[in-house]
Amino acid sequence: DSGVTQTPKHLITATGQRVTLRCSPRSGDLSVYWYQQSLDQGLQFLIQYYNGEERAKGNILERFSAQQFPDLHSELNLSSLELGDSALYFCASSVRATNTGELFFGEGSRLTVL
Amino acid sequence: DQQVKQNSPSLSVQEGRISILNCDYTNSMFDYFLWYKKYPAEGPTFLISISSIKDKNEDGRFTVFLNKSAKHLSLHIVPSQPGDSAVYFCAAQGNTGNQFYFGTGTSLTVIP
Protein backbone atom coordinates (compact mmCIF):
# COMPACT_ATOMS: atom_id res chain seq x y z
CA ASP A 1 0.00 0.00 0.00
CA SER A 2 1.61 3.21 -1.23
CA GLY A 3 -0.61 5.45 0.89
CA VAL A 4 -1.99 7.21 -2.19
CA THR A 5 -5.72 6.74 -2.60
CA GLN A 6 -7.58 7.15 -5.87
CA THR A 7 -11.31 7.02 -6.45
CA PRO A 8 -13.18 5.70 -8.28
CA LYS A 9 -11.23 2.59 -9.30
CA HIS A 10 -13.42 2.04 -12.34
CA LEU A 11 -15.65 4.39 -14.25
CA ILE A 12 -17.72 3.82 -17.39
CA THR A 13 -19.32 6.75 -19.11
CA ALA A 14 -20.45 7.98 -22.50
CA THR A 15 -18.88 10.33 -25.01
CA GLY A 16 -19.53 13.98 -24.30
CA GLN A 17 -19.83 13.45 -20.56
CA ARG A 18 -17.72 14.88 -17.74
CA VAL A 19 -16.07 12.97 -14.92
CA THR A 20 -14.00 13.81 -11.87
CA LEU A 21 -11.19 11.63 -10.57
CA ARG A 22 -10.01 12.11 -7.02
CA CYS A 23 -6.66 11.57 -5.38
CA SER A 24 -5.54 11.72 -1.78
CA PRO A 25 -1.75 11.86 -1.48
CA ARG A 26 0.35 10.15 1.17
CA SER A 27 0.24 11.82 4.51
CA GLY A 28 2.77 14.65 4.49
CA ASP A 29 3.25 14.74 0.73
CA LEU A 30 2.69 18.17 -0.75
CA SER A 31 3.16 17.38 -4.42
CA VAL A 32 0.64 15.57 -6.60
CA TYR A 33 1.20 14.38 -10.14
CA TRP A 34 -1.36 13.06 -12.64
CA TYR A 35 -0.45 10.57 -15.34
CA GLN A 36 -2.41 8.95 -18.15
CA GLN A 37 -1.69 5.46 -19.40
CA SER A 38 -3.44 4.54 -22.63
CA LEU A 39 -3.28 1.11 -24.23
CA ASP A 40 0.32 0.18 -25.11
CA GLN A 41 1.51 3.59 -24.05
CA GLY A 42 3.80 4.65 -21.30
CA LEU A 43 2.79 6.89 -18.46
CA GLN A 44 2.11 10.30 -19.97
CA PHE A 45 2.59 13.19 -17.58
CA LEU A 46 -0.43 15.46 -17.39
CA ILE A 47 0.07 17.96 -14.59
CA GLN A 48 1.72 18.55 -11.22
CA TYR A 49 0.54 20.52 -8.21
CA TYR A 50 2.55 21.50 -5.18
CA ASN A 51 0.83 22.74 -2.04
CA GLY A 52 -2.18 23.96 -3.97
CA GLU A 53 -0.39 25.57 -6.88
CA GLU A 54 0.18 24.28 -10.39
CA ARG A 55 3.89 23.54 -10.75
CA ALA A 56 4.31 21.83 -14.11
CA LYS A 57 2.14 21.00 -17.07
CA GLY A 58 2.62 18.18 -19.53
CA ASN A 59 0.47 16.84 -22.33
CA ILE A 60 -2.82 17.80 -20.76
CA LEU A 61 -5.70 18.54 -23.11
CA GLU A 62 -7.67 21.76 -22.75
CA ARG A 63 -10.74 19.62 -22.00
CA PHE A 64 -8.96 18.42 -18.87
CA SER A 65 -8.31 20.42 -15.75
CA ALA A 66 -7.07 19.75 -12.27
CA GLN A 67 -6.74 21.38 -8.91
CA GLN A 68 -5.29 20.71 -5.51
CA PHE A 69 -7.31 21.68 -2.49
CA PRO A 70 -6.16 23.07 0.90
CA ASP A 71 -6.32 19.58 2.41
CA LEU A 72 -3.91 18.57 -0.40
CA HIS A 73 -6.23 16.17 -2.15
CA SER A 74 -6.44 16.67 -5.89
CA GLU A 75 -9.11 16.26 -8.52
CA LEU A 76 -8.71 15.72 -12.24
CA ASN A 77 -11.70 16.86 -14.27
CA LEU A 78 -12.21 15.39 -17.73
CA SER A 79 -14.91 16.95 -19.89
CA SER A 80 -16.41 16.47 -23.36
CA LEU A 81 -15.11 12.93 -23.16
CA GLU A 82 -14.03 11.14 -26.31
CA LEU A 83 -13.43 7.45 -26.96
CA GLY A 84 -9.70 8.12 -26.96
CA ASP A 85 -9.82 9.34 -23.38
CA SER A 86 -10.32 5.76 -22.23
CA ALA A 87 -7.25 5.04 -20.16
CA LEU A 88 -5.82 4.39 -16.74
CA TYR A 89 -5.29 7.61 -14.83
CA PHE A 90 -2.68 7.49 -12.09
CA CYS A 91 -2.06 9.92 -9.34
CA ALA A 92 1.31 10.02 -7.62
CA SER A 93 2.63 12.02 -4.71
CA SER A 94 5.94 13.12 -3.30
CA VAL A 95 7.09 15.32 -0.48
CA ARG A 96 8.88 18.02 -2.39
CA ALA A 97 8.04 20.22 -5.37
CA THR A 98 11.14 19.23 -7.23
CA ASN A 99 11.83 15.71 -6.44
CA THR A 100 14.93 13.73 -7.10
CA GLY A 101 13.52 10.54 -5.79
CA GLU A 102 10.61 8.31 -6.14
CA LEU A 103 7.00 9.02 -6.75
CA PHE A 104 4.40 7.03 -4.84
CA PHE A 105 1.56 5.94 -7.09
CA GLY A 106 -2.04 5.16 -6.40
CA GLU A 107 -3.72 2.11 -7.91
CA GLY A 108 -5.22 4.16 -10.70
CA SER A 109 -8.68 4.98 -11.99
CA ARG A 110 -9.71 3.09 -15.09
CA LEU A 111 -11.90 5.22 -17.30
CA THR A 112 -13.89 3.65 -20.11
CA VAL A 113 -15.68 5.96 -22.53
CA LEU A 114 -18.34 4.26 -24.66
CA ASP B 1 7.64 12.54 -28.91
CA GLN B 2 8.75 9.65 -26.72
CA GLN B 3 11.87 10.78 -24.89
CA VAL B 4 12.24 7.52 -23.01
CA LYS B 5 11.97 4.31 -24.99
CA GLN B 6 11.71 0.69 -24.03
CA ASN B 7 11.90 -1.16 -27.31
CA SER B 8 11.14 -4.62 -25.96
CA PRO B 9 7.46 -4.93 -25.04
CA SER B 10 8.02 -8.32 -23.45
CA LEU B 11 10.73 -10.63 -22.13
CA SER B 12 10.64 -14.23 -20.89
CA VAL B 13 13.36 -15.67 -18.69
CA GLN B 14 13.83 -18.93 -16.85
CA GLU B 15 13.83 -18.82 -13.06
CA GLY B 16 17.33 -18.40 -11.69
CA ARG B 17 18.70 -16.80 -14.85
CA ILE B 18 19.48 -13.15 -15.44
CA SER B 19 16.83 -10.74 -16.71
CA ILE B 20 18.09 -7.70 -18.61
CA LEU B 21 15.67 -4.90 -19.35
CA ASN B 22 16.78 -2.05 -21.56
CA CYS B 23 15.87 1.60 -21.84
CA ASP B 24 17.04 4.38 -24.15
CA TYR B 25 16.55 8.11 -23.80
CA THR B 26 17.02 11.04 -26.11
CA ASN B 27 17.32 14.07 -23.84
CA SER B 28 20.86 14.71 -22.63
CA MET B 29 19.46 16.97 -19.87
CA PHE B 30 18.07 13.98 -18.00
CA ASP B 31 20.12 13.48 -14.85
CA TYR B 32 18.17 11.01 -12.75
CA PHE B 33 16.78 7.67 -13.79
CA LEU B 34 14.41 5.28 -12.11
CA TRP B 35 12.87 1.88 -12.60
CA TYR B 36 9.35 1.11 -11.52
CA LYS B 37 7.63 -2.24 -11.29
CA LYS B 38 3.93 -2.69 -11.87
CA TYR B 39 1.72 -5.66 -11.06
CA PRO B 40 -1.76 -5.93 -12.61
CA ALA B 41 -4.41 -3.85 -10.86
CA GLU B 42 -1.77 -1.99 -8.87
CA GLY B 43 0.05 1.28 -9.31
CA PRO B 44 3.73 1.36 -10.23
CA THR B 45 6.13 0.95 -7.32
CA PHE B 46 9.64 2.30 -7.14
CA LEU B 47 12.38 -0.26 -7.59
CA ILE B 48 15.78 1.37 -8.01
CA SER B 49 17.31 4.62 -9.24
CA ILE B 50 20.59 6.03 -10.47
CA SER B 51 21.99 9.50 -10.70
CA SER B 52 23.83 10.61 -13.83
CA ILE B 53 27.03 10.99 -11.82
CA LYS B 54 27.14 7.21 -11.41
CA ASP B 55 27.29 4.38 -13.89
CA LYS B 56 26.03 1.61 -11.63
CA ASN B 57 23.75 1.21 -8.65
CA GLU B 58 23.03 -2.07 -6.94
CA ASP B 59 20.30 -3.10 -4.53
CA GLY B 60 20.16 -6.77 -3.73
CA ARG B 61 19.23 -8.73 -6.84
CA PHE B 62 18.68 -5.53 -8.83
CA THR B 63 21.40 -3.55 -10.56
CA VAL B 64 20.95 -0.57 -12.84
CA PHE B 65 23.66 0.41 -15.31
CA LEU B 66 23.86 3.80 -16.98
CA ASN B 67 25.78 4.55 -20.16
CA LYS B 68 25.51 8.29 -20.63
CA SER B 69 27.39 8.43 -23.90
CA ALA B 70 24.96 5.94 -25.42
CA LYS B 71 21.98 7.41 -23.56
CA HIS B 72 21.15 3.91 -22.42
CA LEU B 73 20.34 2.25 -19.16
CA SER B 74 19.58 -1.28 -18.23
CA LEU B 75 18.15 -3.16 -15.28
CA HIS B 76 19.65 -6.50 -14.37
CA ILE B 77 17.79 -8.92 -12.13
CA VAL B 78 19.87 -11.82 -10.84
CA PRO B 79 18.65 -14.40 -10.08
CA SER B 80 15.21 -13.93 -11.58
CA GLN B 81 12.28 -15.21 -9.55
CA PRO B 82 8.67 -15.91 -10.56
CA GLY B 83 7.56 -13.05 -8.30
CA ASP B 84 9.53 -10.68 -10.51
CA SER B 85 6.98 -11.21 -13.27
CA ALA B 86 5.54 -7.74 -13.82
CA VAL B 87 5.71 -4.76 -16.13
CA TYR B 88 8.84 -2.68 -15.66
CA PHE B 89 8.88 1.01 -16.51
CA CYS B 90 11.97 3.07 -17.02
CA ALA B 91 11.70 6.76 -16.09
CA ALA B 92 13.92 9.80 -16.44
CA GLN B 93 13.93 13.17 -14.77
CA GLY B 94 15.49 16.40 -15.94
CA ASN B 95 17.34 18.91 -13.83
CA THR B 96 14.22 21.03 -13.32
CA GLY B 97 12.99 18.17 -11.20
CA ASN B 98 9.34 18.48 -12.05
CA GLN B 99 8.59 15.99 -14.76
CA PHE B 100 9.25 12.29 -14.85
CA TYR B 101 9.26 10.85 -18.36
CA PHE B 102 8.26 7.22 -18.55
CA GLY B 103 8.88 4.55 -21.14
CA THR B 104 6.15 2.25 -22.46
CA GLY B 105 7.16 -0.63 -20.25
CA THR B 106 8.53 -4.15 -20.66
CA SER B 107 6.47 -7.08 -19.48
CA LEU B 108 8.77 -9.60 -17.79
CA THR B 109 7.69 -13.20 -17.36
CA VAL B 110 9.87 -15.43 -15.20
CA ILE B 111 9.16 -19.07 -15.97
CA PRO B 112 9.43 -21.48 -13.03
PDB file of C-alpha atoms in Angstrom:
ATOM      1  CA  ASP A   1       0.000   0.000   0.000  1.00  0.00           C
ATOM      2  CA  SER A   2       1.608   3.213  -1.232  1.00  0.00           C
ATOM      3  CA  GLY A   3      -0.608   5.449   0.895  1.00  0.00           C
ATOM      4  CA  VAL A   4      -1.991   7.208  -2.188  1.00  0.00           C
ATOM      5  CA  THR A   5      -5.725   6.743  -2.601  1.00  0.00           C
ATOM      6  CA  GLN A   6      -7.581   7.147  -5.872  1.00  0.00           C
ATOM      7  CA  THR A   7     -11.314   7.016  -6.451  1.00  0.00           C
ATOM      8  CA  PRO A   8     -13.182   5.700  -8.280  1.00  0.00           C
ATOM      9  CA  LYS A   9     -11.230   2.592  -9.304  1.00  0.00           C
ATOM     10  CA  HIS A  10     -13.422   2.037 -12.344  1.00  0.00           C
ATOM     11  CA  LEU A  11     -15.649   4.395 -14.251  1.00  0.00           C
ATOM     12  CA  ILE A  12     -17.720   3.819 -17.389  1.00  0.00           C
ATOM     13  CA  THR A  13     -19.321   6.753 -19.109  1.00  0.00           C
ATOM     14  CA  ALA A  14     -20.452   7.981 -22.500  1.00  0.00           C
ATOM     15  CA  THR A  15     -18.881  10.328 -25.008  1.00  0.00           C
ATOM     16  CA  GLY A  16     -19.528  13.977 -24.299  1.00  0.00           C
ATOM     17  CA  GLN A  17     -19.833  13.454 -20.565  1.00  0.00           C
ATOM     18  CA  ARG A  18     -17.722  14.883 -17.743  1.00  0.00           C
ATOM     19  CA  VAL A  19     -16.067  12.971 -14.920  1.00  0.00           C
ATOM     20  CA  THR A  20     -13.995  13.814 -11.873  1.00  0.00           C
ATOM     21  CA  LEU A  21     -11.189  11.631 -10.567  1.00  0.00           C
ATOM     22  CA  ARG A  22     -10.014  12.112  -7.019  1.00  0.00           C
ATOM     23  CA  CYS A  23      -6.658  11.573  -5.383  1.00  0.00           C
ATOM     24  CA  SER A  24      -5.538  11.720  -1.779  1.00  0.00           C
ATOM     25  CA  PRO A  25      -1.746  11.856  -1.479  1.00  0.00           C
ATOM     26  CA  ARG A  26       0.354  10.151   1.172  1.00  0.00           C
ATOM     27  CA  SER A  27       0.242  11.821   4.514  1.00  0.00           C
ATOM     28  CA  GLY A  28       2.768  14.649   4.494  1.00  0.00           C
ATOM     29  CA  ASP A  29       3.251  14.736   0.732  1.00  0.00           C
ATOM     30  CA  LEU A  30       2.686  18.169  -0.749  1.00  0.00           C
ATOM     31  CA  SER A  31       3.164  17.379  -4.419  1.00  0.00           C
ATOM     32  CA  VAL A  32       0.643  15.571  -6.598  1.00  0.00           C
ATOM     33  CA  TYR A  33       1.200  14.376 -10.142  1.00  0.00           C
ATOM     34  CA  TRP A  34      -1.360  13.058 -12.641  1.00  0.00           C
ATOM     35  CA  TYR A  35      -0.449  10.568 -15.342  1.00  0.00           C
ATOM     36  CA  GLN A  36      -2.411   8.947 -18.147  1.00  0.00           C
ATOM     37  CA  GLN A  37      -1.690   5.458 -19.400  1.00  0.00           C
ATOM     38  CA  SER A  38      -3.440   4.541 -22.631  1.00  0.00           C
ATOM     39  CA  LEU A  39      -3.276   1.115 -24.230  1.00  0.00           C
ATOM     40  CA  ASP A  40       0.318   0.177 -25.109  1.00  0.00           C
ATOM     41  CA  GLN A  41       1.508   3.589 -24.051  1.00  0.00           C
ATOM     42  CA  GLY A  42       3.799   4.647 -21.296  1.00  0.00           C
ATOM     43  CA  LEU A  43       2.788   6.893 -18.459  1.00  0.00           C
ATOM     44  CA  GLN A  44       2.112  10.300 -19.974  1.00  0.00           C
ATOM     45  CA  PHE A  45       2.591  13.192 -17.580  1.00  0.00           C
ATOM     46  CA  LEU A  46      -0.426  15.457 -17.390  1.00  0.00           C
ATOM     47  CA  ILE A  47       0.072  17.959 -14.594  1.00  0.00           C
ATOM     48  CA  GLN A  48       1.720  18.550 -11.216  1.00  0.00           C
ATOM     49  CA  TYR A  49       0.540  20.516  -8.210  1.00  0.00           C
ATOM     50  CA  TYR A  50       2.550  21.500  -5.184  1.00  0.00           C
ATOM     51  CA  ASN A  51       0.834  22.738  -2.036  1.00  0.00           C
ATOM     52  CA  GLY A  52      -2.178  23.955  -3.973  1.00  0.00           C
ATOM     53  CA  GLU A  53      -0.392  25.569  -6.882  1.00  0.00           C
ATOM     54  CA  GLU A  54       0.183  24.279 -10.388  1.00  0.00           C
ATOM     55  CA  ARG A  55       3.888  23.543 -10.749  1.00  0.00           C
ATOM     56  CA  ALA A  56       4.305  21.832 -14.109  1.00  0.00           C
ATOM     57  CA  LYS A  57       2.141  20.995 -17.069  1.00  0.00           C
ATOM     58  CA  GLY A  58       2.617  18.177 -19.531  1.00  0.00           C
ATOM     59  CA  ASN A  59       0.466  16.844 -22.331  1.00  0.00           C
ATOM     60  CA  ILE A  60      -2.823  17.798 -20.762  1.00  0.00           C
ATOM     61  CA  LEU A  61      -5.702  18.541 -23.106  1.00  0.00           C
ATOM     62  CA  GLU A  62      -7.672  21.759 -22.754  1.00  0.00           C
ATOM     63  CA  ARG A  63     -10.741  19.617 -21.998  1.00  0.00           C
ATOM     64  CA  PHE A  64      -8.963  18.419 -18.869  1.00  0.00           C
ATOM     65  CA  SER A  65      -8.314  20.423 -15.746  1.00  0.00           C
ATOM     66  CA  ALA A  66      -7.075  19.752 -12.271  1.00  0.00           C
ATOM     67  CA  GLN A  67      -6.739  21.384  -8.910  1.00  0.00           C
ATOM     68  CA  GLN A  68      -5.291  20.713  -5.509  1.00  0.00           C
ATOM     69  CA  PHE A  69      -7.309  21.683  -2.491  1.00  0.00           C
ATOM     70  CA  PRO A  70      -6.156  23.075   0.899  1.00  0.00           C
ATOM     71  CA  ASP A  71      -6.318  19.580   2.411  1.00  0.00           C
ATOM     72  CA  LEU A  72      -3.911  18.565  -0.397  1.00  0.00           C
ATOM     73  CA  HIS A  73      -6.231  16.167  -2.151  1.00  0.00           C
ATOM     74  CA  SER A  74      -6.440  16.666  -5.888  1.00  0.00           C
ATOM     75  CA  GLU A  75      -9.107  16.259  -8.518  1.00  0.00           C
ATOM     76  CA  LEU A  76      -8.713  15.721 -12.241  1.00  0.00           C
ATOM     77  CA  ASN A  77     -11.696  16.859 -14.273  1.00  0.00           C
ATOM     78  CA  LEU A  78     -12.208  15.385 -17.728  1.00  0.00           C
ATOM     79  CA  SER A  79     -14.908  16.946 -19.895  1.00  0.00           C
ATOM     80  CA  SER A  80     -16.413  16.469 -23.356  1.00  0.00           C
ATOM     81  CA  LEU A  81     -15.107  12.934 -23.164  1.00  0.00           C
ATOM     82  CA  GLU A  82     -14.034  11.144 -26.307  1.00  0.00           C
ATOM     83  CA  LEU A  83     -13.432   7.447 -26.963  1.00  0.00           C
ATOM     84  CA  GLY A  84      -9.697   8.118 -26.964  1.00  0.00           C
ATOM     85  CA  ASP A  85      -9.816   9.339 -23.383  1.00  0.00           C
ATOM     86  CA  SER A  86     -10.322   5.763 -22.235  1.00  0.00           C
ATOM     87  CA  ALA A  87      -7.249   5.040 -20.161  1.00  0.00           C
ATOM     88  CA  LEU A  88      -5.816   4.392 -16.737  1.00  0.00           C
ATOM     89  CA  TYR A  89      -5.293   7.608 -14.831  1.00  0.00           C
ATOM     90  CA  PHE A  90      -2.685   7.491 -12.094  1.00  0.00           C
ATOM     91  CA  CYS A  91      -2.064   9.919  -9.337  1.00  0.00           C
ATOM     92  CA  ALA A  92       1.310  10.022  -7.622  1.00  0.00           C
ATOM     93  CA  SER A  93       2.627  12.021  -4.714  1.00  0.00           C
ATOM     94  CA  SER A  94       5.938  13.120  -3.298  1.00  0.00           C
ATOM     95  CA  VAL A  95       7.090  15.324  -0.477  1.00  0.00           C
ATOM     96  CA  ARG A  96       8.877  18.020  -2.394  1.00  0.00           C
ATOM     97  CA  ALA A  97       8.042  20.215  -5.365  1.00  0.00           C
ATOM     98  CA  THR A  98      11.139  19.229  -7.228  1.00  0.00           C
ATOM     99  CA  ASN A  99      11.834  15.706  -6.443  1.00  0.00           C
ATOM    100  CA  THR A 100      14.926  13.729  -7.101  1.00  0.00           C
ATOM    101  CA  GLY A 101      13.518  10.541  -5.787  1.00  0.00           C
ATOM    102  CA  GLU A 102      10.613   8.315  -6.137  1.00  0.00           C
ATOM    103  CA  LEU A 103       6.998   9.023  -6.745  1.00  0.00           C
ATOM    104  CA  PHE A 104       4.403   7.034  -4.844  1.00  0.00           C
ATOM    105  CA  PHE A 105       1.563   5.938  -7.088  1.00  0.00           C
ATOM    106  CA  GLY A 106      -2.039   5.156  -6.398  1.00  0.00           C
ATOM    107  CA  GLU A 107      -3.718   2.115  -7.914  1.00  0.00           C
ATOM    108  CA  GLY A 108      -5.219   4.164 -10.704  1.00  0.00           C
ATOM    109  CA  SER A 109      -8.679   4.984 -11.988  1.00  0.00           C
ATOM    110  CA  ARG A 110      -9.706   3.087 -15.086  1.00  0.00           C
ATOM    111  CA  LEU A 111     -11.904   5.222 -17.300  1.00  0.00           C
ATOM    112  CA  THR A 112     -13.894   3.651 -20.113  1.00  0.00           C
ATOM    113  CA  VAL A 113     -15.677   5.960 -22.531  1.00  0.00           C
ATOM    114  CA  LEU A 114     -18.338   4.255 -24.659  1.00  0.00           C
TER     115      LEU A 114
ATOM    116  CA  ASP B   1       7.643  12.543 -28.911  1.00  0.00           C
ATOM    117  CA  GLN B   2       8.755   9.645 -26.719  1.00  0.00           C
ATOM    118  CA  GLN B   3      11.872  10.780 -24.885  1.00  0.00           C
ATOM    119  CA  VAL B   4      12.241   7.517 -23.011  1.00  0.00           C
ATOM    120  CA  LYS B   5      11.967   4.314 -24.994  1.00  0.00           C
ATOM    121  CA  GLN B   6      11.710   0.686 -24.034  1.00  0.00           C
ATOM    122  CA  ASN B   7      11.896  -1.163 -27.305  1.00  0.00           C
ATOM    123  CA  SER B   8      11.139  -4.619 -25.961  1.00  0.00           C
ATOM    124  CA  PRO B   9       7.459  -4.932 -25.036  1.00  0.00           C
ATOM    125  CA  SER B  10       8.023  -8.317 -23.449  1.00  0.00           C
ATOM    126  CA  LEU B  11      10.730 -10.633 -22.129  1.00  0.00           C
ATOM    127  CA  SER B  12      10.639 -14.228 -20.889  1.00  0.00           C
ATOM    128  CA  VAL B  13      13.360 -15.671 -18.688  1.00  0.00           C
ATOM    129  CA  GLN B  14      13.833 -18.931 -16.849  1.00  0.00           C
ATOM    130  CA  GLU B  15      13.830 -18.816 -13.065  1.00  0.00           C
ATOM    131  CA  GLY B  16      17.334 -18.397 -11.686  1.00  0.00           C
ATOM    132  CA  ARG B  17      18.704 -16.804 -14.848  1.00  0.00           C
ATOM    133  CA  ILE B  18      19.484 -13.149 -15.442  1.00  0.00           C
ATOM    134  CA  SER B  19      16.832 -10.737 -16.711  1.00  0.00           C
ATOM    135  CA  ILE B  20      18.091  -7.701 -18.606  1.00  0.00           C
ATOM    136  CA  LEU B  21      15.673  -4.904 -19.354  1.00  0.00           C
ATOM    137  CA  ASN B  22      16.781  -2.051 -21.565  1.00  0.00           C
ATOM    138  CA  CYS B  23      15.871   1.599 -21.845  1.00  0.00           C
ATOM    139  CA  ASP B  24      17.040   4.378 -24.153  1.00  0.00           C
ATOM    140  CA  TYR B  25      16.547   8.105 -23.799  1.00  0.00           C
ATOM    141  CA  THR B  26      17.022  11.045 -26.112  1.00  0.00           C
ATOM    142  CA  ASN B  27      17.322  14.069 -23.836  1.00  0.00           C
ATOM    143  CA  SER B  28      20.860  14.715 -22.627  1.00  0.00           C
ATOM    144  CA  MET B  29      19.457  16.966 -19.871  1.00  0.00           C
ATOM    145  CA  PHE B  30      18.073  13.979 -17.995  1.00  0.00           C
ATOM    146  CA  ASP B  31      20.121  13.481 -14.854  1.00  0.00           C
ATOM    147  CA  TYR B  32      18.169  11.012 -12.754  1.00  0.00           C
ATOM    148  CA  PHE B  33      16.779   7.672 -13.788  1.00  0.00           C
ATOM    149  CA  LEU B  34      14.411   5.282 -12.106  1.00  0.00           C
ATOM    150  CA  TRP B  35      12.872   1.877 -12.601  1.00  0.00           C
ATOM    151  CA  TYR B  36       9.345   1.113 -11.516  1.00  0.00           C
ATOM    152  CA  LYS B  37       7.630  -2.244 -11.286  1.00  0.00           C
ATOM    153  CA  LYS B  38       3.925  -2.694 -11.870  1.00  0.00           C
ATOM    154  CA  TYR B  39       1.716  -5.658 -11.063  1.00  0.00           C
ATOM    155  CA  PRO B  40      -1.762  -5.934 -12.610  1.00  0.00           C
ATOM    156  CA  ALA B  41      -4.412  -3.846 -10.862  1.00  0.00           C
ATOM    157  CA  GLU B  42      -1.774  -1.992  -8.869  1.00  0.00           C
ATOM    158  CA  GLY B  43       0.050   1.282  -9.315  1.00  0.00           C
ATOM    159  CA  PRO B  44       3.733   1.361 -10.233  1.00  0.00           C
ATOM    160  CA  THR B  45       6.129   0.948  -7.317  1.00  0.00           C
ATOM    161  CA  PHE B  46       9.640   2.304  -7.137  1.00  0.00           C
ATOM    162  CA  LEU B  47      12.381  -0.259  -7.592  1.00  0.00           C
ATOM    163  CA  ILE B  48      15.777   1.370  -8.010  1.00  0.00           C
ATOM    164  CA  SER B  49      17.309   4.615  -9.242  1.00  0.00           C
ATOM    165  CA  ILE B  50      20.586   6.031 -10.472  1.00  0.00           C
ATOM    166  CA  SER B  51      21.992   9.504 -10.703  1.00  0.00           C
ATOM    167  CA  SER B  52      23.828  10.613 -13.829  1.00  0.00           C
ATOM    168  CA  ILE B  53      27.031  10.985 -11.817  1.00  0.00           C
ATOM    169  CA  LYS B  54      27.137   7.209 -11.409  1.00  0.00           C
ATOM    170  CA  ASP B  55      27.286   4.382 -13.889  1.00  0.00           C
ATOM    171  CA  LYS B  56      26.029   1.607 -11.630  1.00  0.00           C
ATOM    172  CA  ASN B  57      23.750   1.205  -8.646  1.00  0.00           C
ATOM    173  CA  GLU B  58      23.029  -2.071  -6.942  1.00  0.00           C
ATOM    174  CA  ASP B  59      20.300  -3.103  -4.526  1.00  0.00           C
ATOM    175  CA  GLY B  60      20.158  -6.772  -3.727  1.00  0.00           C
ATOM    176  CA  ARG B  61      19.231  -8.726  -6.843  1.00  0.00           C
ATOM    177  CA  PHE B  62      18.683  -5.529  -8.832  1.00  0.00           C
ATOM    178  CA  THR B  63      21.404  -3.548 -10.560  1.00  0.00           C
ATOM    179  CA  VAL B  64      20.947  -0.566 -12.836  1.00  0.00           C
ATOM    180  CA  PHE B  65      23.659   0.410 -15.308  1.00  0.00           C
ATOM    181  CA  LEU B  66      23.856   3.805 -16.977  1.00  0.00           C
ATOM    182  CA  ASN B  67      25.784   4.546 -20.164  1.00  0.00           C
ATOM    183  CA  LYS B  68      25.507   8.295 -20.634  1.00  0.00           C
ATOM    184  CA  SER B  69      27.385   8.429 -23.903  1.00  0.00           C
ATOM    185  CA  ALA B  70      24.963   5.942 -25.420  1.00  0.00           C
ATOM    186  CA  LYS B  71      21.975   7.412 -23.556  1.00  0.00           C
ATOM    187  CA  HIS B  72      21.146   3.909 -22.422  1.00  0.00           C
ATOM    188  CA  LEU B  73      20.336   2.253 -19.163  1.00  0.00           C
ATOM    189  CA  SER B  74      19.584  -1.283 -18.234  1.00  0.00           C
ATOM    190  CA  LEU B  75      18.146  -3.158 -15.285  1.00  0.00           C
ATOM    191  CA  HIS B  76      19.648  -6.505 -14.372  1.00  0.00           C
ATOM    192  CA  ILE B  77      17.794  -8.918 -12.126  1.00  0.00           C
ATOM    193  CA  VAL B  78      19.871 -11.820 -10.837  1.00  0.00           C
ATOM    194  CA  PRO B  79      18.650 -14.400 -10.083  1.00  0.00           C
ATOM    195  CA  SER B  80      15.215 -13.933 -11.575  1.00  0.00           C
ATOM    196  CA  GLN B  81      12.282 -15.215  -9.551  1.00  0.00           C
ATOM    197  CA  PRO B  82       8.665 -15.910 -10.564  1.00  0.00           C
ATOM    198  CA  GLY B  83       7.564 -13.048  -8.295  1.00  0.00           C
ATOM    199  CA  ASP B  84       9.530 -10.681 -10.512  1.00  0.00           C
ATOM    200  CA  SER B  85       6.975 -11.214 -13.266  1.00  0.00           C
ATOM    201  CA  ALA B  86       5.544  -7.739 -13.818  1.00  0.00           C
ATOM    202  CA  VAL B  87       5.705  -4.764 -16.134  1.00  0.00           C
ATOM    203  CA  TYR B  88       8.844  -2.675 -15.658  1.00  0.00           C
ATOM    204  CA  PHE B  89       8.883   1.012 -16.510  1.00  0.00           C
ATOM    205  CA  CYS B  90      11.974   3.067 -17.016  1.00  0.00           C
ATOM    206  CA  ALA B  91      11.700   6.764 -16.089  1.00  0.00           C
ATOM    207  CA  ALA B  92      13.921   9.796 -16.437  1.00  0.00           C
ATOM    208  CA  GLN B  93      13.933  13.170 -14.769  1.00  0.00           C
ATOM    209  CA  GLY B  94      15.491  16.403 -15.940  1.00  0.00           C
ATOM    210  CA  ASN B  95      17.343  18.906 -13.828  1.00  0.00           C
ATOM    211  CA  THR B  96      14.219  21.025 -13.317  1.00  0.00           C
ATOM    212  CA  GLY B  97      12.991  18.175 -11.204  1.00  0.00           C
ATOM    213  CA  ASN B  98       9.341  18.477 -12.045  1.00  0.00           C
ATOM    214  CA  GLN B  99       8.588  15.986 -14.763  1.00  0.00           C
ATOM    215  CA  PHE B 100       9.248  12.292 -14.847  1.00  0.00           C
ATOM    216  CA  TYR B 101       9.264  10.853 -18.362  1.00  0.00           C
ATOM    217  CA  PHE B 102       8.259   7.216 -18.551  1.00  0.00           C
ATOM    218  CA  GLY B 103       8.876   4.547 -21.136  1.00  0.00           C
ATOM    219  CA  THR B 104       6.148   2.249 -22.457  1.00  0.00           C
ATOM    220  CA  GLY B 105       7.156  -0.634 -20.247  1.00  0.00           C
ATOM    221  CA  THR B 106       8.529  -4.145 -20.663  1.00  0.00           C
ATOM    222  CA  SER B 107       6.473  -7.083 -19.482  1.00  0.00           C
ATOM    223  CA  LEU B 108       8.769  -9.599 -17.795  1.00  0.00           C
ATOM    224  CA  THR B 109       7.691 -13.201 -17.356  1.00  0.00           C
ATOM    225  CA  VAL B 110       9.871 -15.430 -15.202  1.00  0.00           C
ATOM    226  CA  ILE B 111       9.157 -19.069 -15.969  1.00  0.00           C
ATOM    227  CA  PRO B 112       9.427 -21.476 -13.026  1.00  0.00           C
TER     228      PRO B 112
END
